[in-house]
Coordinates of C-alpha atoms in Angstrom, one line a residue:
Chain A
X27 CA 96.8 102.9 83.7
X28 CA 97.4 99.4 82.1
X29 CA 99.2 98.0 85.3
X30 CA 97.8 94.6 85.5
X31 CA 95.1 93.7 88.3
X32 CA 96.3 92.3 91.4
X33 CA 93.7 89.2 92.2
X34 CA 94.3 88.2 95.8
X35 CA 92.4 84.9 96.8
X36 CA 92.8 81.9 99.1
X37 CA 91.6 79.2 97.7
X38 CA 89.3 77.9 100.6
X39 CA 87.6 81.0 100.1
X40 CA 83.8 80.7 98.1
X41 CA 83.8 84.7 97.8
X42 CA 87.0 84.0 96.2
X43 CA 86.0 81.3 93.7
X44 CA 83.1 84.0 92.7
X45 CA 85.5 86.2 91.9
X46 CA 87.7 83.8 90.2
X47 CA 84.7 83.4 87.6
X48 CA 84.1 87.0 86.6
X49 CA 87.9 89.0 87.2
X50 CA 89.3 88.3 83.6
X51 CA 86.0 88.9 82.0
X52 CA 86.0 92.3 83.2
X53 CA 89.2 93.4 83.3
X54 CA 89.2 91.7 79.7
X55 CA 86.3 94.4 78.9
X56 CA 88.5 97.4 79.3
X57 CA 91.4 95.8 77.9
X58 CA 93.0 95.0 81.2
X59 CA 95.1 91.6 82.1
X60 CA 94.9 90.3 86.0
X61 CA 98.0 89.0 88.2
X62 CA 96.4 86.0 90.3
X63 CA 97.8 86.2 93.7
X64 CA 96.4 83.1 96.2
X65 CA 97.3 83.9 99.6
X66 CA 96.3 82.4 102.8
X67 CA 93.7 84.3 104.7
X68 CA 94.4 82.4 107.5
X69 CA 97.6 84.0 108.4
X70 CA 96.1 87.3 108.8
X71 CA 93.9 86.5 111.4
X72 CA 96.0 87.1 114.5
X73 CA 96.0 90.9 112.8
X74 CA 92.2 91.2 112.2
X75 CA 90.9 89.1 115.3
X76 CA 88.8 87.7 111.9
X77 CA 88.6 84.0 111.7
X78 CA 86.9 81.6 109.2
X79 CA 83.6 83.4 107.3
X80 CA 81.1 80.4 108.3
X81 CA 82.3 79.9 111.7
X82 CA 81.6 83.7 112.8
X83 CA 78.2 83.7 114.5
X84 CA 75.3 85.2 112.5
X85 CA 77.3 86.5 109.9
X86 CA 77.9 82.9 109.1
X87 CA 74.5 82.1 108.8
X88 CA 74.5 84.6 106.5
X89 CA 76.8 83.8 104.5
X90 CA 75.8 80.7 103.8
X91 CA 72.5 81.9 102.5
X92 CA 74.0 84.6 100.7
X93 CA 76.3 82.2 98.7
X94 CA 74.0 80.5 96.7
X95 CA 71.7 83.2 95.9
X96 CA 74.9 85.1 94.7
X97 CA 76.0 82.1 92.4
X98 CA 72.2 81.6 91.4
X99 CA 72.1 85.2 90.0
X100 CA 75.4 84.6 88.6
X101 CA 74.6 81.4 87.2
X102 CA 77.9 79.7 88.4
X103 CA 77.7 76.3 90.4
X104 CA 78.0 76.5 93.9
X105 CA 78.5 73.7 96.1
X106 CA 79.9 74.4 99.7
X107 CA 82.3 71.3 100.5
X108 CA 81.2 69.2 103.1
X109 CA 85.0 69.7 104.9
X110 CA 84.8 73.3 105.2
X111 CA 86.4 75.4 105.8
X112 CA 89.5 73.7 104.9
X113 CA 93.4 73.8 104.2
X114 CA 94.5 75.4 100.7
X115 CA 98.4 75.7 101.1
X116 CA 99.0 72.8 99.0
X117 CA 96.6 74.7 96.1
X118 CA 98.7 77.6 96.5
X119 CA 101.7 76.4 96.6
X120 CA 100.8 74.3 93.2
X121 CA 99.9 77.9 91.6
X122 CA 103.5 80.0 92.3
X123 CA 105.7 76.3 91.4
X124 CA 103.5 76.8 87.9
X125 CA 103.0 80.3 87.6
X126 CA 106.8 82.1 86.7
X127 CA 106.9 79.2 84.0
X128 CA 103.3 78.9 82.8
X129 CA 100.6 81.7 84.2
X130 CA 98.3 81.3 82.0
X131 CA 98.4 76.9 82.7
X132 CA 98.9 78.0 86.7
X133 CA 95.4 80.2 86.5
X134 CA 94.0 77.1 84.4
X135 CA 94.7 75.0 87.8
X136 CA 93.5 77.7 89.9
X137 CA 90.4 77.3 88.1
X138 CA 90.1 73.8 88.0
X139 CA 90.7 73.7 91.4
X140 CA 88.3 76.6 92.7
X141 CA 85.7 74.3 90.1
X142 CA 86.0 71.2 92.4
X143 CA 85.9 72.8 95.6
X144 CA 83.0 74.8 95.4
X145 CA 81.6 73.9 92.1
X146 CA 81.2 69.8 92.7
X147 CA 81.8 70.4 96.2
X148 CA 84.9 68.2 96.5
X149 CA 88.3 67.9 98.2
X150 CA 91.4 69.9 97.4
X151 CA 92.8 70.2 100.7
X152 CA 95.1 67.3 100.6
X153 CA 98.4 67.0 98.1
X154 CA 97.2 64.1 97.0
X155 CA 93.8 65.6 96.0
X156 CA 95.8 68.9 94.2
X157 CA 97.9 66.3 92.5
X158 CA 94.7 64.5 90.7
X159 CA 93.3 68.3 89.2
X160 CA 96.5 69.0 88.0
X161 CA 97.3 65.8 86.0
X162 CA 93.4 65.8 84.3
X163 CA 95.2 69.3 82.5
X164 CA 98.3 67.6 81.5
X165 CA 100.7 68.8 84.4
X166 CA 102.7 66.1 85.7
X167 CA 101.9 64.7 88.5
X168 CA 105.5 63.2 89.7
X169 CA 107.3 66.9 89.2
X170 CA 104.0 68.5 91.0
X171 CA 104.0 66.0 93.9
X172 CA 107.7 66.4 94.8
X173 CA 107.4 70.4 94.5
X174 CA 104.9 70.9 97.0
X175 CA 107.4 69.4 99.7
X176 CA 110.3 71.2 98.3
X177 CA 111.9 74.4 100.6
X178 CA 111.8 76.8 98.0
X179 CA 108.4 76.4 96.8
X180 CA 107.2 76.4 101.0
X181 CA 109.5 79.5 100.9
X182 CA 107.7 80.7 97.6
X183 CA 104.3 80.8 99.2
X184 CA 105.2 81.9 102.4
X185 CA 107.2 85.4 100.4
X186 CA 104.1 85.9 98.5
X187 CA 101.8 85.1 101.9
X188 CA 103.5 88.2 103.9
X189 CA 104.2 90.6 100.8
X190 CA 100.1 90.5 100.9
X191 CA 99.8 91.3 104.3
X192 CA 102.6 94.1 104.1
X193 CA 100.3 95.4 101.2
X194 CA 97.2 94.8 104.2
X195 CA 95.2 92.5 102.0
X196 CA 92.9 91.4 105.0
X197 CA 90.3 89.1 102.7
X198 CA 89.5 87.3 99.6
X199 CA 88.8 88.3 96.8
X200 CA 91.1 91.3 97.5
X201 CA 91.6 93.2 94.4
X202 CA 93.9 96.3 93.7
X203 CA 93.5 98.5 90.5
X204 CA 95.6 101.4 89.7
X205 CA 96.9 101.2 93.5
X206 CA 93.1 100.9 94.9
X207 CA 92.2 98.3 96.7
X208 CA 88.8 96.6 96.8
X209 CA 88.0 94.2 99.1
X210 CA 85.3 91.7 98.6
X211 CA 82.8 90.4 95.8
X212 CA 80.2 92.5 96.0
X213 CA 83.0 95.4 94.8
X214 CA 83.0 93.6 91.5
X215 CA 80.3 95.7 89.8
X216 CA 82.0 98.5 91.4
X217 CA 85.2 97.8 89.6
X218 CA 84.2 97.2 86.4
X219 CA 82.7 101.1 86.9
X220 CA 86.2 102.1 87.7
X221 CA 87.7 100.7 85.3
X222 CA 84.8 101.9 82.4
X223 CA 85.2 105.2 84.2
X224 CA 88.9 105.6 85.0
X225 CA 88.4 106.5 88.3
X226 CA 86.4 109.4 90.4
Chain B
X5 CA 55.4 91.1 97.5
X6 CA 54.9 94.4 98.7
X7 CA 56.1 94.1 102.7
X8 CA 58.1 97.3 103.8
X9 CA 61.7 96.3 103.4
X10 CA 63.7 96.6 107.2
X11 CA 66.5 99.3 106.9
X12 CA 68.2 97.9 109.7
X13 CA 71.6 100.6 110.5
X14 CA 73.1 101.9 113.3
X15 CA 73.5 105.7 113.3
X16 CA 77.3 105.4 114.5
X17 CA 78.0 103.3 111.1
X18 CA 79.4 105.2 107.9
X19 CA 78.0 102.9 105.6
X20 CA 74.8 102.8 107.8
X21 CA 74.7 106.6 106.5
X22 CA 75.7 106.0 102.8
X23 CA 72.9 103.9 102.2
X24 CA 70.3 105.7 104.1
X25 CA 70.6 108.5 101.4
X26 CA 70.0 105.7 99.3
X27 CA 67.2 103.7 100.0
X28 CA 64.1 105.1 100.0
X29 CA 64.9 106.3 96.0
X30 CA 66.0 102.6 95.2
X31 CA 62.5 101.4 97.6
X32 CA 60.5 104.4 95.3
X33 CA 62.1 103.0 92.1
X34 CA 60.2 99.7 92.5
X35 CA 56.9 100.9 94.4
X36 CA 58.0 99.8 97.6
X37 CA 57.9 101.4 101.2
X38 CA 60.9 101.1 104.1
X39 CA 60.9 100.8 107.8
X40 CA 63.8 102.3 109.3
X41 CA 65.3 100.6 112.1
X42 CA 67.8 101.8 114.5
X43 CA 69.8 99.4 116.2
X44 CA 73.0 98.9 118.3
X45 CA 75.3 97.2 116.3
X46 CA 78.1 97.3 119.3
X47 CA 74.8 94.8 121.0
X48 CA 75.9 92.2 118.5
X49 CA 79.9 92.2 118.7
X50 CA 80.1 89.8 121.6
X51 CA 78.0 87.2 119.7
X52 CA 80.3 88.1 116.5
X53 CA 83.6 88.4 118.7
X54 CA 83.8 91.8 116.3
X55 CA 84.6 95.5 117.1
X56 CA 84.2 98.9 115.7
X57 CA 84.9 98.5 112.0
X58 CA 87.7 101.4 112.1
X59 CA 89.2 100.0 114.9
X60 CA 89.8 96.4 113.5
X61 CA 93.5 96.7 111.6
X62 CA 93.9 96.4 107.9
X63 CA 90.4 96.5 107.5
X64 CA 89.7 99.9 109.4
X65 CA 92.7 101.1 107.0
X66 CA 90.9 99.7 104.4
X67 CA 87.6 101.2 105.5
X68 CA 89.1 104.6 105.9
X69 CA 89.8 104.7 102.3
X70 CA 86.7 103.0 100.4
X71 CA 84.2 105.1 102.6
X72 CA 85.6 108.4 100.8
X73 CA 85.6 106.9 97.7
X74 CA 82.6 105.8 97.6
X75 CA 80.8 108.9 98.8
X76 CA 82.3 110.6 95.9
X77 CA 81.6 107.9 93.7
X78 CA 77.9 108.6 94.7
X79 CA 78.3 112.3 94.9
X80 CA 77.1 111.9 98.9
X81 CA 79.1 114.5 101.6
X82 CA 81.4 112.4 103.7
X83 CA 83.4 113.3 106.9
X84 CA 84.1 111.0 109.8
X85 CA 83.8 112.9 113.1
X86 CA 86.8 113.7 114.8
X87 CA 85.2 111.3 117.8
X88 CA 84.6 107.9 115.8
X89 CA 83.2 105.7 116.9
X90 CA 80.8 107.3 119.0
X91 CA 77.5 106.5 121.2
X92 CA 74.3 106.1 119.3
X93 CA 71.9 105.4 122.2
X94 CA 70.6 108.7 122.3
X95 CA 69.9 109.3 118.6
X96 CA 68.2 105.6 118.1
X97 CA 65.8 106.2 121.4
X98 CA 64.6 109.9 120.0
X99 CA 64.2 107.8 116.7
X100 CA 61.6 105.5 118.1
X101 CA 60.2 108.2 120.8
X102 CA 59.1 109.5 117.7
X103 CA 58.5 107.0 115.3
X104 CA 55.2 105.4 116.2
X105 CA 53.2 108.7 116.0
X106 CA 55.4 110.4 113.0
X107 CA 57.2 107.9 111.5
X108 CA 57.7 109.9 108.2
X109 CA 59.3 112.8 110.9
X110 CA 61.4 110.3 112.6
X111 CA 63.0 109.4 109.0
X112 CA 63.7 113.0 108.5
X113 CA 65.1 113.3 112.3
X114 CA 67.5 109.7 111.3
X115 CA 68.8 111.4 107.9
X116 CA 69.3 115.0 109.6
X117 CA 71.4 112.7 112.3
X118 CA 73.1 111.4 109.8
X119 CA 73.9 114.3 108.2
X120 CA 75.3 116.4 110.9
X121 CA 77.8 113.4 112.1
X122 CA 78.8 111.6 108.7
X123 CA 78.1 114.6 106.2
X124 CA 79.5 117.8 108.5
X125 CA 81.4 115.6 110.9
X126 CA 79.7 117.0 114.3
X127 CA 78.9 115.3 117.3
X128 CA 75.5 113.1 117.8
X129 CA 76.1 110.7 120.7
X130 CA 75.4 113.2 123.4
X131 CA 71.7 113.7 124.4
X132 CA 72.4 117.5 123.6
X133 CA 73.5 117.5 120.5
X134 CA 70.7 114.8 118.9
X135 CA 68.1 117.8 120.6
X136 CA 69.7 120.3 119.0
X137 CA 69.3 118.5 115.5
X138 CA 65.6 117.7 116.7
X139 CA 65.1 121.0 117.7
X140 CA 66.2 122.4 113.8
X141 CA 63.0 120.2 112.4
X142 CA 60.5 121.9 114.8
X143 CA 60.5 118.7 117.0
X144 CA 59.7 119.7 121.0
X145 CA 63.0 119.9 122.5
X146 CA 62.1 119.7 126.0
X147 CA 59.9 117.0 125.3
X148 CA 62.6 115.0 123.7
X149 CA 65.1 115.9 126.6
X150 CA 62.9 114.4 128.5
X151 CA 61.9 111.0 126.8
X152 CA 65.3 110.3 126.4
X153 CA 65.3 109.6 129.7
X154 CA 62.3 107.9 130.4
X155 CA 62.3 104.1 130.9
X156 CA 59.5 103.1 128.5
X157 CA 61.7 104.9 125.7
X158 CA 64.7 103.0 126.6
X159 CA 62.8 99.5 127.0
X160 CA 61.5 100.2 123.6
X161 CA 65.3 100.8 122.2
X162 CA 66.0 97.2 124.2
X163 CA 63.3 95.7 122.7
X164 CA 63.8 96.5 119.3
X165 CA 67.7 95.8 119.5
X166 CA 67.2 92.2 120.6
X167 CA 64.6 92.5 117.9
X168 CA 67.2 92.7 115.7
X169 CA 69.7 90.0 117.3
X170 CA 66.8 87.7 117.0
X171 CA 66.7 88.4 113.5
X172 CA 70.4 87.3 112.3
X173 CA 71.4 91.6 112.4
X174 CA 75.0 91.5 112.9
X175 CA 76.0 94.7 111.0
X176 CA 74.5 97.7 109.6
X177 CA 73.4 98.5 107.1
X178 CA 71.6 95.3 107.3
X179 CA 68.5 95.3 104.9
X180 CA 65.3 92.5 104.9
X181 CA 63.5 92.6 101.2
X182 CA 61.1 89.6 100.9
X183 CA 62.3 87.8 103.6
X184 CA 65.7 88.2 102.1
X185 CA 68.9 89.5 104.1
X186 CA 71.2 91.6 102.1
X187 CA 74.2 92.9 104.6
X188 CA 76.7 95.8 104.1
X189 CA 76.2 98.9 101.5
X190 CA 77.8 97.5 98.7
X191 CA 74.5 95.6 98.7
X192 CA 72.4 97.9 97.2
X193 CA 72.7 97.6 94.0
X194 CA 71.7 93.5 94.3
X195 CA 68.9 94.7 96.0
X196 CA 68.1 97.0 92.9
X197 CA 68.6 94.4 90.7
X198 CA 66.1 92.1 93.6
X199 CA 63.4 94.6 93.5
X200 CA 63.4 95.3 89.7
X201 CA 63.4 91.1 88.9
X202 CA 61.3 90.1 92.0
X203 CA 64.3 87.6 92.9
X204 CA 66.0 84.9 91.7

């Protein structure tokens, strides 16, 4: 029962950054720790027939009015970036070149980065842009800049990309406890009953 | 403040069912009323480019195991009928036929629908079958056979289904509280928390 939570996220995803805010605070409550898996939802498309939230027809629409009410109630800063939706493999590939070394700095640059895109609303598409977030926390920026063109972190990502698929995580936030998986944010509160509960 | 909230569902959708035992309590709780509307979510999916939930892969896998869990989570019956998913034209036009004079008998008729395909896992999509459940609640069954057939009962199905298009309804359940969309069943507990604040 104290298996860490698997956290699966892309980071172009605002569910995702939602998520981000809130999954240590409640696994934290029941004395639970979270693995932070970014993924990119993207590649799963061609198995879904899904593509991106905002540009699906209606549900878009509603999305984008159900985004900021959710961070309203939440009190968590929402600002959809004006380049949306956007690329996030050089995010994610930052995150696994940090993580085997440094989780706990890696999910400290998740953060940061989730906080610009859809906090202030700004860039992290670009290397260049990644780069900038991670040096404000310390990490240096030469070593970061070289990694993200380097085969073995590409080859990193890419493992970590179909080991979530071959698990069939579909969306973002995708989050597995005890072996069950729960897709989306609104399965937060649900979780943190699960967790309070032990199951049902 | 005290509009009917739209109960929008389709009577081939699981979740659709989940939250119809639902919704009148969580509507009661706050001293509010609900207008239950049938619709045809399948109407939707070329506008959406989606499909039958179950159908779509990874998430109908997914789909197949939260809907279980949930009803037991809740304490609701759950069985997906062997034919899924199936026709709901005929149980959404007795729904209306009814509605207009008896709208309180045309809930009952909905939730005894629901019951018989999502609780025992029987067939609803054929004409037969939704008279047969009618038929159970005292409801005329050769009227009924016959209004299902009748073209002002399926113009009013029509009508009501673009209704809905119109409206931004691209899944079910889809629920309207104050002007408010709220999609999918894992909703309802934001729409608790809606109803008990008066928003946010």
């Amino acid at each position: 029962m104290s298996d860490p939570i698997d956290f699966y996220f892309d980071f172009s995803s605002p569910y995702g950054y939602l998520a981000a805010k809130q999954i240590d605070g409640i696994a934290a409550r029941h004395g639970r720790s979270v693995t932070w898996r970014p993924h990119l939802i993207g590649a799963v498309f061609p198995t879904t027939g899904s593509k991106p939230l905002l540009d699906i027809p209606l549900k878009g629409d509603y999305a984008r009015r159900d985004l900021p009410r959710t961070a309203r109630r939440l009190g968590i800063p929402f600002n959809l970036p004006k380049q949306f939706p956007f690329m996030s493999v050089a995010a994610a590939r930052a995150f696994y070149w940090l993580s085997d070394g440094d989780p706990a700095k890696a999910r400290e640059l998740a953060l940061a980065l989730y906080d610009r895109a859809f906090g202030d609303g700004e860039e992290i598409s670009n290397a260049e842009s990644v780069v900038a977030v991670a040096s404000g926390l310390g990490i240096d920026a030469d070593a970061l800049r070289a990694a993200l063109n380097e085969p073995a972190v590409k080859e990193r990502l890419k493992a970590e990309v179909n080991a979530a698929i071959e698990r069939g995580v579909f969306g973002s936030p995708y989050i597995v406890v005890d072996g069950e998986p729960f897709w989306g944010h609104d399965k937060l509160a649900e979780i943190d009953a699960w967790l309070e509960s032990g199951g049902w």
